[in-house]
CSV table of C-alpha atoms and ligand atoms in Angstrom, one decimal:
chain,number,residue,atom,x,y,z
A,1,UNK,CA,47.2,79.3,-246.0
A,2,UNK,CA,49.1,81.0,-248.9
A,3,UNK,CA,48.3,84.1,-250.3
A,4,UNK,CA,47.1,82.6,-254.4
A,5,UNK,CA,46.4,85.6,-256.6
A,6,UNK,CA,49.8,86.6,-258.0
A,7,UNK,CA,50.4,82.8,-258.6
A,8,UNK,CA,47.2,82.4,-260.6
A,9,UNK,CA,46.9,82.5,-264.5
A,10,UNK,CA,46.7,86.3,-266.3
A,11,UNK,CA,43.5,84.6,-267.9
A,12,UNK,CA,40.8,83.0,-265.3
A,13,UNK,CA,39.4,80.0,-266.2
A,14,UNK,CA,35.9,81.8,-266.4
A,15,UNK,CA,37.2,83.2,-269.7
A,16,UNK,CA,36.9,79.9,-271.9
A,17,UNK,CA,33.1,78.6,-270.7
A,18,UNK,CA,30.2,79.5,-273.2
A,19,UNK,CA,28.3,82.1,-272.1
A,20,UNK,CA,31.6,84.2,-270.9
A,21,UNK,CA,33.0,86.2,-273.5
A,22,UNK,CA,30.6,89.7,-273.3
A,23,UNK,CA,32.0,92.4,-274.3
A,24,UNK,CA,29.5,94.9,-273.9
A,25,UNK,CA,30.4,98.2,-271.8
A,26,UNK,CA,27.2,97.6,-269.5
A,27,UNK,CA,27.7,101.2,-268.3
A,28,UNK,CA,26.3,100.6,-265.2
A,29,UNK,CA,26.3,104.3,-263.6
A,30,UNK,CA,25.2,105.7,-266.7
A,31,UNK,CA,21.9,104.2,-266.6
A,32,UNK,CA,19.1,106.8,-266.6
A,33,UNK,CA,15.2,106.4,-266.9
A,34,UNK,CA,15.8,107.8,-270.7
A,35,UNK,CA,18.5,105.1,-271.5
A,36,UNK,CA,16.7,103.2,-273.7
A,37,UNK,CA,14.8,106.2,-276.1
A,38,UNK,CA,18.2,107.9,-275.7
A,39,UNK,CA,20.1,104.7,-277.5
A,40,UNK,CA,16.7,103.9,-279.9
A,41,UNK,CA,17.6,107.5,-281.6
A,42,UNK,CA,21.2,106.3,-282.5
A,43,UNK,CA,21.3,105.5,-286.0
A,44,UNK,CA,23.8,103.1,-285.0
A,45,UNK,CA,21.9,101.2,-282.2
A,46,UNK,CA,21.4,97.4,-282.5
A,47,UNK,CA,19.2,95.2,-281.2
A,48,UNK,CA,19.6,91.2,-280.3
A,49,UNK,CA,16.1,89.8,-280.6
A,50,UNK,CA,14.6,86.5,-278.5
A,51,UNK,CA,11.3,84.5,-278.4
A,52,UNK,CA,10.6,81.3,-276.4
A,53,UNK,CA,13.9,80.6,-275.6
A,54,UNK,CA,15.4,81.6,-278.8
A,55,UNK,CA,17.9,83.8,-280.6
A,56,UNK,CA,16.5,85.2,-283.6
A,57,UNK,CA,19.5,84.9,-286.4
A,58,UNK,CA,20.1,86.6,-289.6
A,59,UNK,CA,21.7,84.1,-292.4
A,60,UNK,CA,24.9,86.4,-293.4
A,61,UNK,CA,27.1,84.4,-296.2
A,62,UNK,CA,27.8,81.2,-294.1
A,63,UNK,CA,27.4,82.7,-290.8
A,64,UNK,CA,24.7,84.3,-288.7
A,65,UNK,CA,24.4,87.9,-287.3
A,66,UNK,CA,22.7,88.5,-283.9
A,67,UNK,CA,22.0,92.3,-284.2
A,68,UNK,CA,19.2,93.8,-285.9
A,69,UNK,CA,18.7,97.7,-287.6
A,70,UNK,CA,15.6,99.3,-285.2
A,71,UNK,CA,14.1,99.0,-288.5
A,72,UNK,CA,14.4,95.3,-289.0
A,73,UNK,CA,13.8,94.8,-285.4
A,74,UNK,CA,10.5,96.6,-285.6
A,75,UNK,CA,9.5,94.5,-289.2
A,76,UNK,CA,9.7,91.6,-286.7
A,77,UNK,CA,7.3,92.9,-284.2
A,78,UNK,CA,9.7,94.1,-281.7
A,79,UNK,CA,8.4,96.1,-278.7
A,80,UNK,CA,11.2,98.4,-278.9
A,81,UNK,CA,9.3,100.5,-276.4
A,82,UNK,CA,9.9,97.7,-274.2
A,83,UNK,CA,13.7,97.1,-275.0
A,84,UNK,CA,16.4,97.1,-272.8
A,85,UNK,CA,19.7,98.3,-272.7
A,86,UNK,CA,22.4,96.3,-272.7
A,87,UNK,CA,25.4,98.5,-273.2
A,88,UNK,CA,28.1,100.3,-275.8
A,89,UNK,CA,30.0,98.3,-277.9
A,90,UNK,CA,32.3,99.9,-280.1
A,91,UNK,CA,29.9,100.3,-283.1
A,92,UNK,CA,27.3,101.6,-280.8
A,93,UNK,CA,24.1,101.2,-278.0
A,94,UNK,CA,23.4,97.7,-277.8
A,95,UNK,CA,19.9,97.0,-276.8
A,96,UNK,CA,17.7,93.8,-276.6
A,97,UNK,CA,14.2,92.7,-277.1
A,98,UNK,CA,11.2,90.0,-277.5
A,99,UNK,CA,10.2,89.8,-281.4
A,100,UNK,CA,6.6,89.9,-282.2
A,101,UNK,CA,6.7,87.1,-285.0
A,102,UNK,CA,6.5,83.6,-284.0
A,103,UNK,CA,9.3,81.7,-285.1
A,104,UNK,CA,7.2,79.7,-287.4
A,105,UNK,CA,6.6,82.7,-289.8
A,106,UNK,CA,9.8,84.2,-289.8
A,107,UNK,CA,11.3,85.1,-293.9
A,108,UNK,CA,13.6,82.2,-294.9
A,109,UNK,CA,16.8,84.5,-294.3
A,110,UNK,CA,16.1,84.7,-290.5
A,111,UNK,CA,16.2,81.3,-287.9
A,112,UNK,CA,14.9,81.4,-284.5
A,113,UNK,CA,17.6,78.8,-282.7
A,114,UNK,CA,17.4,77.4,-279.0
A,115,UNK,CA,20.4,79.3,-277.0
A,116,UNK,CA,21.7,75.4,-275.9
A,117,UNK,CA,22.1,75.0,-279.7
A,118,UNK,CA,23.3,78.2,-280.5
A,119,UNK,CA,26.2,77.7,-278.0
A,120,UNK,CA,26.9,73.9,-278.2
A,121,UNK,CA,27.2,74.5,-282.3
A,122,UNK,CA,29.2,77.5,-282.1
A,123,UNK,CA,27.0,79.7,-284.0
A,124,UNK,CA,28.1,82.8,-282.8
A,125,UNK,CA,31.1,84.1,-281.7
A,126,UNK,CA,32.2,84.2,-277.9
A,127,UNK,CA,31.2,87.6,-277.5
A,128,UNK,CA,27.7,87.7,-279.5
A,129,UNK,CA,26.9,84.7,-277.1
A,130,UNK,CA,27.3,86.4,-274.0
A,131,UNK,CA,25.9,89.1,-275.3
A,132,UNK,CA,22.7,86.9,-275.9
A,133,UNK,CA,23.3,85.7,-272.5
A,134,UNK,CA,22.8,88.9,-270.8
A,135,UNK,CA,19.6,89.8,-273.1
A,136,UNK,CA,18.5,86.4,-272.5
A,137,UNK,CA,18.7,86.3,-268.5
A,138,UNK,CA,17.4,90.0,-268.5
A,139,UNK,CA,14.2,89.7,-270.2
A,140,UNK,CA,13.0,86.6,-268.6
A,141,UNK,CA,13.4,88.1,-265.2
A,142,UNK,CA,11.0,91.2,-267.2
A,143,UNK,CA,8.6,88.5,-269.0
A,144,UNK,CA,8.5,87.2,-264.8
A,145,UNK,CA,8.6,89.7,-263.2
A,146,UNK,CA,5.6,92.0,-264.5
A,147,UNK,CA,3.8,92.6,-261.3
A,148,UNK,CA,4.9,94.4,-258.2
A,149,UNK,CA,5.8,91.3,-255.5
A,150,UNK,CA,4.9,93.7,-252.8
A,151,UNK,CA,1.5,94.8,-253.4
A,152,UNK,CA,0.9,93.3,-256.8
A,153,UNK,CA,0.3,96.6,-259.2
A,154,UNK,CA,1.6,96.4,-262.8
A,155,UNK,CA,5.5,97.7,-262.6
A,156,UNK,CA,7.5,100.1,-264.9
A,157,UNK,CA,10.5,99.4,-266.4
A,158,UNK,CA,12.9,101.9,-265.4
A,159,UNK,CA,17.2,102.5,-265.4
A,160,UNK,CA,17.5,101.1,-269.1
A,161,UNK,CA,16.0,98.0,-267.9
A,162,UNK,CA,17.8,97.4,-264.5
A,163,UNK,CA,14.9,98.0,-262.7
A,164,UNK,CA,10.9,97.7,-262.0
A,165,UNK,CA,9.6,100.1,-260.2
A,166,UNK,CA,5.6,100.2,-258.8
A,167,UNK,CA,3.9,103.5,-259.4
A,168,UNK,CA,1.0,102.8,-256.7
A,169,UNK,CA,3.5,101.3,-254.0
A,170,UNK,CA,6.8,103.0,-254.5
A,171,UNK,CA,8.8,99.2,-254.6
A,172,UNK,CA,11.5,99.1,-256.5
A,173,UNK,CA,12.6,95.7,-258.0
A,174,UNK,CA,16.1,94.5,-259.4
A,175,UNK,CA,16.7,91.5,-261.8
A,176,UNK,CA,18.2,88.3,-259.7
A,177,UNK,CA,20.6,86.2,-260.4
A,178,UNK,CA,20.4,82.5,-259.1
A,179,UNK,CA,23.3,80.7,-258.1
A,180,UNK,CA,24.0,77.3,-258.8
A,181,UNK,CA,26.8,75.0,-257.2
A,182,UNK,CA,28.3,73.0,-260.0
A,183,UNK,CA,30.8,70.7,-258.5
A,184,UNK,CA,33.2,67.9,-259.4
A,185,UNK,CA,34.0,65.6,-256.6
A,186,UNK,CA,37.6,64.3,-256.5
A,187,UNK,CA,40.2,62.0,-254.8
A,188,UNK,CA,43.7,62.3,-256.5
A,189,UNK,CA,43.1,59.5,-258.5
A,190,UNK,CA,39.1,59.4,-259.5
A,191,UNK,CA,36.1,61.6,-259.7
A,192,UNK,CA,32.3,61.5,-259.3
A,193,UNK,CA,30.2,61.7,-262.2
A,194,UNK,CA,26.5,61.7,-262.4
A,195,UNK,CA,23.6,61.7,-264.5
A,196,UNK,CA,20.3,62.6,-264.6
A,197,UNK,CA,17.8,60.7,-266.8
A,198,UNK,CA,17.1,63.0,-268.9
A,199,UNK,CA,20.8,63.4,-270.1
A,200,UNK,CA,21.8,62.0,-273.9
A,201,UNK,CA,22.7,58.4,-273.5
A,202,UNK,CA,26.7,57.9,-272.6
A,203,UNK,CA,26.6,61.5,-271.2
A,204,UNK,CA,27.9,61.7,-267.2
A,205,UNK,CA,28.8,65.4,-265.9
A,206,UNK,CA,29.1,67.1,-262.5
A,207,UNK,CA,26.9,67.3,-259.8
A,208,UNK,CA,24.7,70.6,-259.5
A,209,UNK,CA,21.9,72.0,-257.3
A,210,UNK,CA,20.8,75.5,-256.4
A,211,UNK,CA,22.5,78.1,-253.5
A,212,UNK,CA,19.5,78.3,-250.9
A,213,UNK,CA,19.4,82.0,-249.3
A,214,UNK,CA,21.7,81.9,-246.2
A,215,UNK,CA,24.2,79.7,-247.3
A,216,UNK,CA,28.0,79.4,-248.2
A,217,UNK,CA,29.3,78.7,-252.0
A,218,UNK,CA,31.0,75.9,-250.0
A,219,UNK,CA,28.4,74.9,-247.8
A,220,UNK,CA,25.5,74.6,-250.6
A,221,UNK,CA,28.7,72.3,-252.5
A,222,UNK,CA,29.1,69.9,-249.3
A,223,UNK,CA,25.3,69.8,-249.3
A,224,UNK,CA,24.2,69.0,-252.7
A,225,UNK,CA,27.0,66.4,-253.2
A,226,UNK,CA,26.0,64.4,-249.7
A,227,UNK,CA,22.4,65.0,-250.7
A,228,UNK,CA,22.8,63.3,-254.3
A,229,UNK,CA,25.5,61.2,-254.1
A,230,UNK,CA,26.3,60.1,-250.2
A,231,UNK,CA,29.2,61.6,-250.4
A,232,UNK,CA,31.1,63.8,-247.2
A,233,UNK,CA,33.7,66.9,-249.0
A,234,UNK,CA,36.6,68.2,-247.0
A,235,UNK,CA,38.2,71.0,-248.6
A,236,UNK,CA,36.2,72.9,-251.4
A,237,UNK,CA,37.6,75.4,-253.8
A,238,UNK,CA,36.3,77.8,-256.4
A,239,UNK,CA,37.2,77.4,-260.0
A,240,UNK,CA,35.4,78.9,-262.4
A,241,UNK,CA,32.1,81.0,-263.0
A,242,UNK,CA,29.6,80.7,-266.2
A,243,UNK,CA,26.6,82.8,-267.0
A,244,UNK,CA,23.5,80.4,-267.9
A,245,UNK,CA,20.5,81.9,-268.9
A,246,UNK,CA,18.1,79.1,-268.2
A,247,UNK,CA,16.6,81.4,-267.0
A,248,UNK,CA,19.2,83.8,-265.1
A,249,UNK,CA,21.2,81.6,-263.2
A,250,UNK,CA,25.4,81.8,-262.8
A,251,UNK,CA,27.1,78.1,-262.6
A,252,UNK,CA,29.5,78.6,-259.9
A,253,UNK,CA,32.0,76.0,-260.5
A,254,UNK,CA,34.0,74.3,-258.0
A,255,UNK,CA,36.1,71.4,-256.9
A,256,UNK,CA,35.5,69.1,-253.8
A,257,UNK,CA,37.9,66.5,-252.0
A,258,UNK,CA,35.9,63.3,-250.9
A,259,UNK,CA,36.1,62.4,-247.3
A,260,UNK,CA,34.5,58.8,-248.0
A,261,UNK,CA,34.1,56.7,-251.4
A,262,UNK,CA,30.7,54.6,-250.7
A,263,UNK,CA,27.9,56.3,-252.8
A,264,UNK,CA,24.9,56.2,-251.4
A,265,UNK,CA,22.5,57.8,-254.9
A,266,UNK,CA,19.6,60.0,-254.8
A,267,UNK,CA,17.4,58.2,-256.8
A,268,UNK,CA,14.5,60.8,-258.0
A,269,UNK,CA,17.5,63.3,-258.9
A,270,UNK,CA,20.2,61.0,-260.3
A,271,UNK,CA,19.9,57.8,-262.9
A,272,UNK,CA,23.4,57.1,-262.2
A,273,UNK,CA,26.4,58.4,-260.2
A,274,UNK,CA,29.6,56.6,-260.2
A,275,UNK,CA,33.3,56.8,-259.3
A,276,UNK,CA,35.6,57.6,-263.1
A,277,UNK,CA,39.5,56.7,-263.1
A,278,UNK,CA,41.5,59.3,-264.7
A,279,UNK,CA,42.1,57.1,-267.5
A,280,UNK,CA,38.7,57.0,-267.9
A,281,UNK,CA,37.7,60.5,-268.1
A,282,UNK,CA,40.8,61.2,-270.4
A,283,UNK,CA,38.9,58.8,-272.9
A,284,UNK,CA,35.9,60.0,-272.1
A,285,UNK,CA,36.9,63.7,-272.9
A,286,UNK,CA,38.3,62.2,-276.1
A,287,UNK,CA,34.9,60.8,-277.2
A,288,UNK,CA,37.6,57.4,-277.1
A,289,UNK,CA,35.9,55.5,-273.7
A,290,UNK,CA,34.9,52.0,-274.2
A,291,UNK,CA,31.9,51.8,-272.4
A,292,UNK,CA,30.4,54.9,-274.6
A,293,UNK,CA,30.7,57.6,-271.6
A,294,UNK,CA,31.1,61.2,-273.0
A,295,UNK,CA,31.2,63.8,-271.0
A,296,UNK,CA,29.0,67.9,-272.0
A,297,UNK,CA,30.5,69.5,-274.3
A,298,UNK,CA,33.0,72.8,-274.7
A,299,UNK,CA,31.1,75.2,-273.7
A,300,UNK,CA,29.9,73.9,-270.9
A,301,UNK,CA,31.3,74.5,-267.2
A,302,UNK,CA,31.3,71.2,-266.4
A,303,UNK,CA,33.4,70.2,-269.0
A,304,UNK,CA,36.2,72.3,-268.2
A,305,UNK,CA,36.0,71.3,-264.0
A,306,UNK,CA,36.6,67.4,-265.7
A,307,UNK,CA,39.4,68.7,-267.9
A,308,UNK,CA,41.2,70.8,-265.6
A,309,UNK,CA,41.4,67.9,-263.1
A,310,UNK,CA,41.9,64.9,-265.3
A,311,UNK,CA,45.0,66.7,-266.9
A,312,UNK,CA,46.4,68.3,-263.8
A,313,UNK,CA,47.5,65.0,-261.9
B,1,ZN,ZN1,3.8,97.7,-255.4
């Protein structure tokens, strides 16, 4: 085994997926009880608003803008008593919150957009995206999270919004992050591409299935890929991480090497799941394949585990 971290790029891969490019100072040991009041009486405080699955947007010239004045925030219904913090940047507290207003009777300068879209069209720049990734993930787990899973009393938010904590048991309660395997099965010549049924037509990707509690990043990799697609990994390696708040889960992105080629499919979680040349998967990136096979887009984890391997022969 060789030692690989001086050898490895000054820039992980992690740093080009959607999702990725936060910025934020989280201030992690800084957050008290007061966080959040503290931040709300900076005049220069900002707040990233979400509803349903959305980012509220402000039209600015030809672009949007994520962050809202408290005022503005509150003109939208905001609970900013309810807000969390989400850090410093430099032009100040950060903080994030569910709007009152359904998006249906929002003013014409403000759209409520679906966070796939807002990262698939680029609407935002890298680090106003995973800045809407942390807000996103962090109030779901609230919005699920309302009662205490121990004795079942309304919680408190507490530490900025880093915490629940039960006033009649004492239980303290900490957002979660879910970890997915997202893995691209390879030989040196071909890879193993899936998809589900509800994918766009043409569109094939990695495999992917959820860590269960006990298990390797490795083992949960050789288990989802024998489970869905019949097929035995030998060596597995880590390549690349991605926030994805759908609801609060991280992509953990890795390659496998197949041990045998026959694909035996799971039916009720894949429509299709086949072996892809390089040649193919070099047209495919390039939206160029004959048989219509695209692959996600950009942003997406899973595109850069089919890139990285299809150009690095
Ligand atoms: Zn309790």
């Amino acid at each position: 085994m060789t030692f690989r971290l001086f050898d490895a790029p000054e820039r992980e891969p992690s740093q080009f997926v959607g999702f990725a490019g936060n910025r934020i100072d989280r201030q992690a040991e800084k957050r008290s009880d007061a966080a959040v009041p503290l931040a709300l009486a900076d005049p220069a405080a900002r707040i990233l608003l979400v509803r349903g699955g959305r980012s509220y947007l402000k039209l600015n010239g030809g672009g949007f803008d994520t962050y809202f004045a408290r005022e503005e925030a509150e003109a939208l219904g905001a609970g900013v008593a309810e807000a969390i913090l989400l850090g410093v940047d430099e032009h100040g507290p950060v903080l994030a919150a569910t709007a009152g207003v359904d998006p249906e009777q929002l003013p014409e300068t403000i759209k409520a957009i679906d966070y796939r879209s807002v990262y698939t069209q680029g609407l935002l720049g890298p680090s106003e995206i995973g800045a809407l990734a942390q807000a996103a993930s962090l109030l779901a787990w609230h919005a699920n999270h309302q009662f205490c899973g121990r004795c079942g009393h309304k919680t408190e938010i507490r530490a900025g919004g880093y915490k629940r904590h039960c006033p009649n048991c004492g239980a303290e309660h900490f957002p979660r992050t879910d970890p997915v395997a997202i893995m691209l099965t390879v030989t040196r010549e071909k890879c193993l591409l899936g998809r589900g049924a509800h994918f766009a037509p043409g569109m094939y990707s990695a495999l992917a299935g959820f860590i269960e509690p006990g298990e390797t990043i490795e083992a949960a990799v050789r288990r989802e890929t024998l489970e869905e697609a019949g097929i035995r990994l030998g060596r597995v390696v880590y390549h690349a991480s991605q926030p994805w708040p759908f609801p609060y889960s991280l992509m953990i992105g890795c390659f496998g090497e197949a041990l045998n080629q026959d694909i035996r499919r799971d039916e009720a979680e894949l429509e299709d799941c086949r072996w892809f040349s390089r040649d193919e998967v070099l047209a495919a990136l390039a939206k160029s394949h004959a048989g219509g096979v695209f692959v996600p887009p950009s942003g997406a984890i899973a595109h850069h585990l089919i890139r990285f391997w299809a150009e690095n022969p």
